[in-house]
Amino acid sequence: MQLLSRSMLAGIATALSLGCSPVLSQNPALNKEEVRELAPQGDAYTLQVFDNSPTFSSAMAVNATGQLFGIREIVDETGTIFSQASFFADGTKTTELPLLEGFTNIEALALSDSGLVVGYASRTIGHKDGSLTAFVWNSATGKIVNLGAAAGDNSSHAQDISADGKRITGYSNGSTPPRLVPCVWTWNEAHETWDAQTLPVLHVYNPYIMSSSVIISPDGQRIAACITVEERPNNEFDSSLFVW
């Protein structure tokens, strides 16, 4: 394992503190006083501290430019109902990720060096149009996009993104018949759309990619996931790691 030197830490220069601030509102932009910098005496780097929750705050991913996203706990005005919110920080401001229209929750999972955040949006289980969908949020424009699912499917989940932000990986699934397969969304420059394409698999139902993830290399040229190699009785599945 390679240890980070202080000069390398200076490039990251970010830390999150546990809750030590008063109750916060749910405004899209967090208050300036919620972010402060510390320069420990005798150290050659600066820590950026986020006092953005009365209870907990956690970093989830950081990219090569120092941008990051995380989750924090927020509380309502009565001080009795707690919920989770995703936030994004780019060194100059901190912003809460918006909800996708028609959905009640989002979970961010990966971040590109170009500042795109991907994950999934969810709503009530059993919704006629699907309860889960992949999304991508552009930190530069503030626009959040529903990536949708592959043809014939009704739900999806984005799990990773290439460094340049042009390829997103995850899975697409449908129910008639049951199908859950790795999926890639590629940015179509000419049409300014995200085109979904499923990867070749041995079986159409691959439940382990829900938790183990479909990951992509930073250059966008390699994809890896645990897919089903054998379907056994009693709803058991034998899976192995595959690379495309």
One Martini backbone bead per residue (centre of mass of N, CA, C, O) as a GRO file, in nm:
protein
  244
    1MET     BB    1   0.095   0.036   0.024
    2GLN     BB    2   0.051   0.374  -0.049
    3LEU     BB    3   0.150   0.658   0.085
    4LEU     BB    4   0.067   0.979   0.161
    5SER     BB    5   0.185   1.270   0.114
    6ARG     BB    6   0.171   1.600   0.185
    7SER     BB    7   0.161   1.690  -0.112
    8MET     BB    8  -0.080   1.507  -0.186
    9LEU     BB    9  -0.276   1.616   0.028
   10ALA     BB   10  -0.286   1.904  -0.090
   11GLY     BB   11  -0.463   1.816  -0.333
   12ILE     BB   12  -0.704   1.743  -0.154
   13ALA     BB   13  -0.766   1.911   0.109
   14THR     BB   14  -0.990   1.714   0.266
   15ALA     BB   15  -1.248   1.725   0.521
   16LEU     BB   16  -1.472   1.568   0.755
   17SER     BB   17  -1.705   1.646   0.990
   18LEU     BB   18  -1.874   1.604   1.251
   19GLY     BB   19  -2.133   1.701   1.414
   20CYS     BB   20  -2.116   2.079   1.510
   21SER     BB   21  -2.388   2.207   1.428
   22PRO     BB   22  -2.659   2.348   1.373
   23VAL     BB   23  -2.945   2.356   1.249
   24LEU     BB   24  -3.049   2.306   0.914
   25SER     BB   25  -3.132   2.389   0.617
   26GLN     BB   26  -3.262   2.311   0.267
   27ASN     BB   27  -3.082   2.463   0.096
   28PRO     BB   28  -2.906   2.438  -0.190
   29ALA     BB   29  -2.710   2.636  -0.046
   30LEU     BB   30  -2.470   2.651   0.163
   31ASN     BB   31  -2.334   2.797   0.411
   32LYS     BB   32  -2.037   2.949   0.447
   33GLU     BB   33  -1.990   2.869   0.761
   34GLU     BB   34  -1.982   2.548   0.694
   35VAL     BB   35  -1.698   2.634   0.574
   36ARG     BB   36  -1.361   2.549   0.671
   37GLU     BB   37  -1.018   2.628   0.748
   38LEU     BB   38  -0.723   2.436   0.825
   39ALA     BB   39  -0.382   2.499   0.975
   40PRO     BB   40  -0.172   2.310   1.096
   41GLN     BB   41   0.085   2.329   1.284
   42GLY     BB   42   0.361   2.245   1.073
   43ASP     BB   43   0.189   2.208   0.822
   44ALA     BB   44   0.157   2.171   0.447
   45TYR     BB   45  -0.159   2.171   0.492
   46THR     BB   46  -0.515   2.190   0.421
   47LEU     BB   47  -0.823   2.186   0.588
   48GLN     BB   48  -1.151   2.104   0.488
   49VAL     BB   49  -1.444   2.187   0.672
   50PHE     BB   50  -1.771   2.030   0.733
   51ASP     BB   51  -2.045   2.196   0.904
   52ASN     BB   52  -2.340   2.018   0.783
   53SER     BB   53  -2.425   1.870   1.067
   54PRO     BB   54  -2.575   1.754   1.369
   55THR     BB   55  -2.434   1.455   1.320
   56PHE     BB   56  -2.360   1.365   1.003
   57SER     BB   57  -2.071   1.326   0.771
   58SER     BB   58  -1.988   1.203   0.428
   59ALA     BB   59  -1.758   1.085   0.215
   60MET     BB   60  -1.767   0.925  -0.122
   61ALA     BB   61  -1.608   1.122  -0.337
   62VAL     BB   62  -1.306   1.197  -0.537
   63ASN     BB   63  -1.134   1.387  -0.761
   64ALA     BB   64  -0.863   1.523  -0.941
   65THR     BB   65  -0.974   1.833  -0.863
   66GLY     BB   66  -1.133   1.806  -0.559
   67GLN     BB   67  -1.395   1.709  -0.594
   68LEU     BB   68  -1.706   1.637  -0.408
   69PHE     BB   69  -1.912   1.385  -0.245
   70GLY     BB   70  -2.195   1.347  -0.011
   71ILE     BB   71  -2.337   1.289   0.313
   72ARG     BB   72  -2.615   1.417   0.514
   73GLU     BB   73  -2.776   1.512   0.801
   74ILE     BB   74  -3.112   1.612   0.849
   75VAL     BB   75  -3.352   1.843   1.002
   76ASP     BB   76  -3.629   1.951   1.103
   77GLU     BB   77  -3.795   2.210   1.266
   78THR     BB   78  -3.867   2.011   1.517
   79GLY     BB   79  -3.621   1.797   1.566
   80THR     BB   80  -3.742   1.479   1.478
   81ILE     BB   81  -3.673   1.463   1.162
   82PHE     BB   82  -3.469   1.254   0.975
   83SER     BB   83  -3.239   1.296   0.693
   84GLN     BB   84  -3.099   1.255   0.369
   85ALA     BB   85  -2.822   1.426   0.195
   86SER     BB   86  -2.674   1.541  -0.096
   87PHE     BB   87  -2.340   1.667  -0.164
   88PHE     BB   88  -2.143   1.934  -0.328
   89ALA     BB   89  -1.785   2.007  -0.382
   90ASP     BB   90  -1.543   2.267  -0.543
   91GLY     BB   91  -1.399   2.498  -0.333
   92THR     BB   92  -1.637   2.740  -0.348
   93LYS     BB   93  -1.891   2.541  -0.321
   94THR     BB   94  -2.203   2.412  -0.175
   95THR     BB   95  -2.431   2.151  -0.291
   96GLU     BB   96  -2.740   2.026  -0.339
   97LEU     BB   97  -2.889   1.768  -0.465
   98PRO     BB   98  -3.134   1.708  -0.672
   99LEU     BB   99  -3.431   1.605  -0.759
  100LEU     BB  100  -3.602   1.393  -0.948
  101GLU     BB  101  -3.858   1.397  -1.134
  102GLY     BB  102  -4.088   1.178  -0.962
  103PHE     BB  103  -3.894   1.163  -0.714
  104THR     BB  104  -3.784   1.108  -0.354
  105ASN     BB  105  -3.484   0.994  -0.421
  106ILE     BB  106  -3.118   1.000  -0.385
  107GLU     BB  107  -2.810   0.820  -0.500
  108ALA     BB  108  -2.478   0.869  -0.485
  109LEU     BB  109  -2.170   0.694  -0.638
  110ALA     BB  110  -2.023   0.882  -0.866
  111LEU     BB  111  -1.719   1.055  -1.008
  112SER     BB  112  -1.594   1.275  -1.227
  113ASP     BB  113  -1.349   1.491  -1.353
  114SER     BB  114  -1.601   1.666  -1.492
  115GLY     BB  115  -1.848   1.672  -1.264
  116LEU     BB  116  -2.005   1.400  -1.263
  117VAL     BB  117  -2.301   1.254  -1.122
  118VAL     BB  118  -2.393   0.922  -1.011
  119GLY     BB  119  -2.699   0.706  -0.989
  120TYR     BB  120  -3.007   0.692  -0.801
  121ALA     BB  121  -3.360   0.692  -0.825
  122SER     BB  122  -3.651   0.695  -0.604
  123ARG     BB  123  -3.961   0.515  -0.524
  124THR     BB  124  -4.228   0.359  -0.495
  125ILE     BB  125  -4.299   0.047  -0.471
  126GLY     BB  126  -4.473  -0.041  -0.774
  127HIS     BB  127  -4.449   0.145  -0.984
  128LYS     BB  128  -4.558   0.160  -1.311
  129ASP     BB  129  -4.257   0.303  -1.402
  130GLY     BB  130  -4.090   0.244  -1.171
  131SER     BB  131  -3.861   0.274  -0.876
  132LEU     BB  132  -3.596   0.293  -1.068
  133THR     BB  133  -3.321   0.526  -1.166
  134ALA     BB  134  -3.091   0.658  -1.356
  135PHE     BB  135  -2.839   0.920  -1.304
  136VAL     BB  136  -2.725   1.259  -1.404
  137TRP     BB  137  -2.510   1.520  -1.272
  138ASN     BB  138  -2.433   1.862  -1.342
  139SER     BB  139  -2.228   2.083  -1.172
  140ALA     BB  140  -2.220   2.323  -1.382
  141THR     BB  141  -2.552   2.337  -1.448
  142GLY     BB  142  -2.759   2.158  -1.250
  143LYS     BB  143  -2.835   1.913  -1.423
  144ILE     BB  144  -3.079   1.650  -1.429
  145VAL     BB  145  -3.077   1.305  -1.557
  146ASN     BB  146  -3.261   1.057  -1.706
  147LEU     BB  147  -3.134   0.755  -1.833
  148GLY     BB  148  -3.275   0.506  -1.805
  149ALA     BB  149  -3.341   0.220  -1.997
  150ALA     BB  150  -3.344  -0.040  -2.164
  151ALA     BB  151  -3.498  -0.197  -2.393
  152GLY     BB  152  -3.787  -0.325  -2.211
  153ASP     BB  153  -3.730  -0.170  -1.958
  154ASN     BB  154  -3.808  -0.005  -1.612
  155SER     BB  155  -3.508  -0.008  -1.484
  156SER     BB  156  -3.222   0.155  -1.305
  157HIS     BB  157  -2.847   0.171  -1.236
  158ALA     BB  158  -2.593   0.377  -1.142
  159GLN     BB  159  -2.224   0.311  -1.049
  160ASP     BB  160  -2.036   0.444  -1.283
  161ILE     BB  161  -1.750   0.650  -1.416
  162SER     BB  162  -1.563   0.800  -1.619
  163ALA     BB  163  -1.333   1.050  -1.611
  164ASP     BB  164  -1.468   1.210  -1.871
  165GLY     BB  165  -1.795   1.146  -1.863
  166LYS     BB  166  -1.886   0.932  -2.126
  167ARG     BB  167  -1.919   0.675  -1.925
  168ILE     BB  168  -2.176   0.456  -1.796
  169THR     BB  169  -2.239   0.230  -1.525
  170GLY     BB  170  -2.463  -0.065  -1.475
  171TYR     BB  171  -2.816  -0.137  -1.467
  172SER     BB  172  -3.081  -0.336  -1.618
  173ASN     BB  173  -3.446  -0.389  -1.568
  174GLY     BB  174  -3.697  -0.654  -1.571
  175SER     BB  175  -4.014  -0.869  -1.551
  176THR     BB  176  -4.079  -0.962  -1.876
  177PRO     BB  177  -3.879  -1.123  -1.802
  178PRO     BB  178  -3.653  -1.172  -1.583
  179ARG     BB  179  -3.410  -0.893  -1.577
  180LEU     BB  180  -3.039  -0.849  -1.521
  181VAL     BB  181  -2.812  -0.614  -1.667
  182PRO     BB  182  -2.550  -0.482  -1.791
  183CYS     BB  183  -2.478  -0.123  -1.840
  184VAL     BB  184  -2.428   0.134  -2.099
  185TRP     BB  185  -2.366   0.486  -2.108
  186THR     BB  186  -2.332   0.694  -2.398
  187TRP     BB  187  -2.214   0.979  -2.523
  188ASN     BB  188  -2.388   1.178  -2.769
  189GLU     BB  189  -2.271   1.441  -2.930
  190ALA     BB  190  -2.468   1.493  -3.171
  191HIS     BB  191  -2.749   1.451  -2.975
  192GLU     BB  192  -2.724   1.489  -2.669
  193THR     BB  193  -2.710   1.181  -2.553
  194TRP     BB  194  -2.793   0.879  -2.379
  195ASP     BB  195  -2.678   0.559  -2.465
  196ALA     BB  196  -2.811   0.240  -2.431
  197GLN     BB  197  -2.618  -0.067  -2.340
  198THR     BB  198  -2.585  -0.396  -2.329
  199LEU     BB  199  -2.416  -0.668  -2.210
  200PRO     BB  200  -2.277  -0.960  -2.254
  201VAL     BB  201  -2.422  -1.274  -2.140
  202LEU     BB  202  -2.513  -1.588  -2.005
  203HIS     BB  203  -2.739  -1.445  -1.832
  204VAL     BB  204  -3.024  -1.234  -1.770
  205TYR     BB  205  -2.972  -1.301  -1.456
  206ASN     BB  206  -2.780  -1.061  -1.229
  207PRO     BB  207  -2.793  -1.000  -0.895
  208TYR     BB  208  -2.490  -0.916  -0.802
  209ILE     BB  209  -2.483  -0.621  -0.939
  210MET     BB  210  -2.637  -0.466  -0.717
  211SER     BB  211  -2.382  -0.485  -0.496
  212SER     BB  212  -2.098  -0.508  -0.671
  213SER     BB  213  -2.102  -0.380  -0.939
  214VAL     BB  214  -2.041  -0.173  -1.229
  215ILE     BB  215  -1.724  -0.116  -1.353
  216ILE     BB  216  -1.492   0.147  -1.462
  217SER     BB  217  -1.243   0.270  -1.614
  218PRO     BB  218  -1.105   0.576  -1.647
  219ASP     BB  219  -1.079   0.533  -1.979
  220GLY     BB  220  -1.341   0.342  -2.065
  221GLN     BB  221  -1.223   0.030  -2.165
  222ARG     BB  222  -1.319  -0.111  -1.886
  223ILE     BB  223  -1.532  -0.378  -1.760
  224ALA     BB  224  -1.673  -0.486  -1.439
  225ALA     BB  225  -1.837  -0.800  -1.320
  226CYS     BB  226  -2.076  -0.999  -1.151
  227ILE     BB  227  -2.187  -1.290  -1.310
  228THR     BB  228  -2.376  -1.537  -1.428
  229VAL     BB  229  -2.292  -1.901  -1.471
  230GLU     BB  230  -2.525  -2.032  -1.273
  231GLU     BB  231  -2.838  -2.188  -1.241
  232ARG     BB  232  -3.005  -2.285  -0.957
  233PRO     BB  233  -3.180  -2.413  -0.738
  234ASN     BB  234  -3.357  -2.213  -0.525
  235ASN     BB  235  -3.252  -1.934  -0.627
  236GLU     BB  236  -2.954  -1.988  -0.730
  237PHE     BB  237  -2.626  -1.821  -0.784
  238ASP     BB  238  -2.344  -1.839  -0.994
  239SER     BB  239  -2.058  -1.626  -0.973
  240SER     BB  240  -1.838  -1.416  -1.180
  241LEU     BB  241  -1.571  -1.245  -1.295
  242PHE     BB  242  -1.595  -0.992  -1.548
  243VAL     BB  243  -1.446  -0.869  -1.863
  244TRP     BB  244  -1.489  -0.605  -2.131
   0.00000   0.00000   0.00000
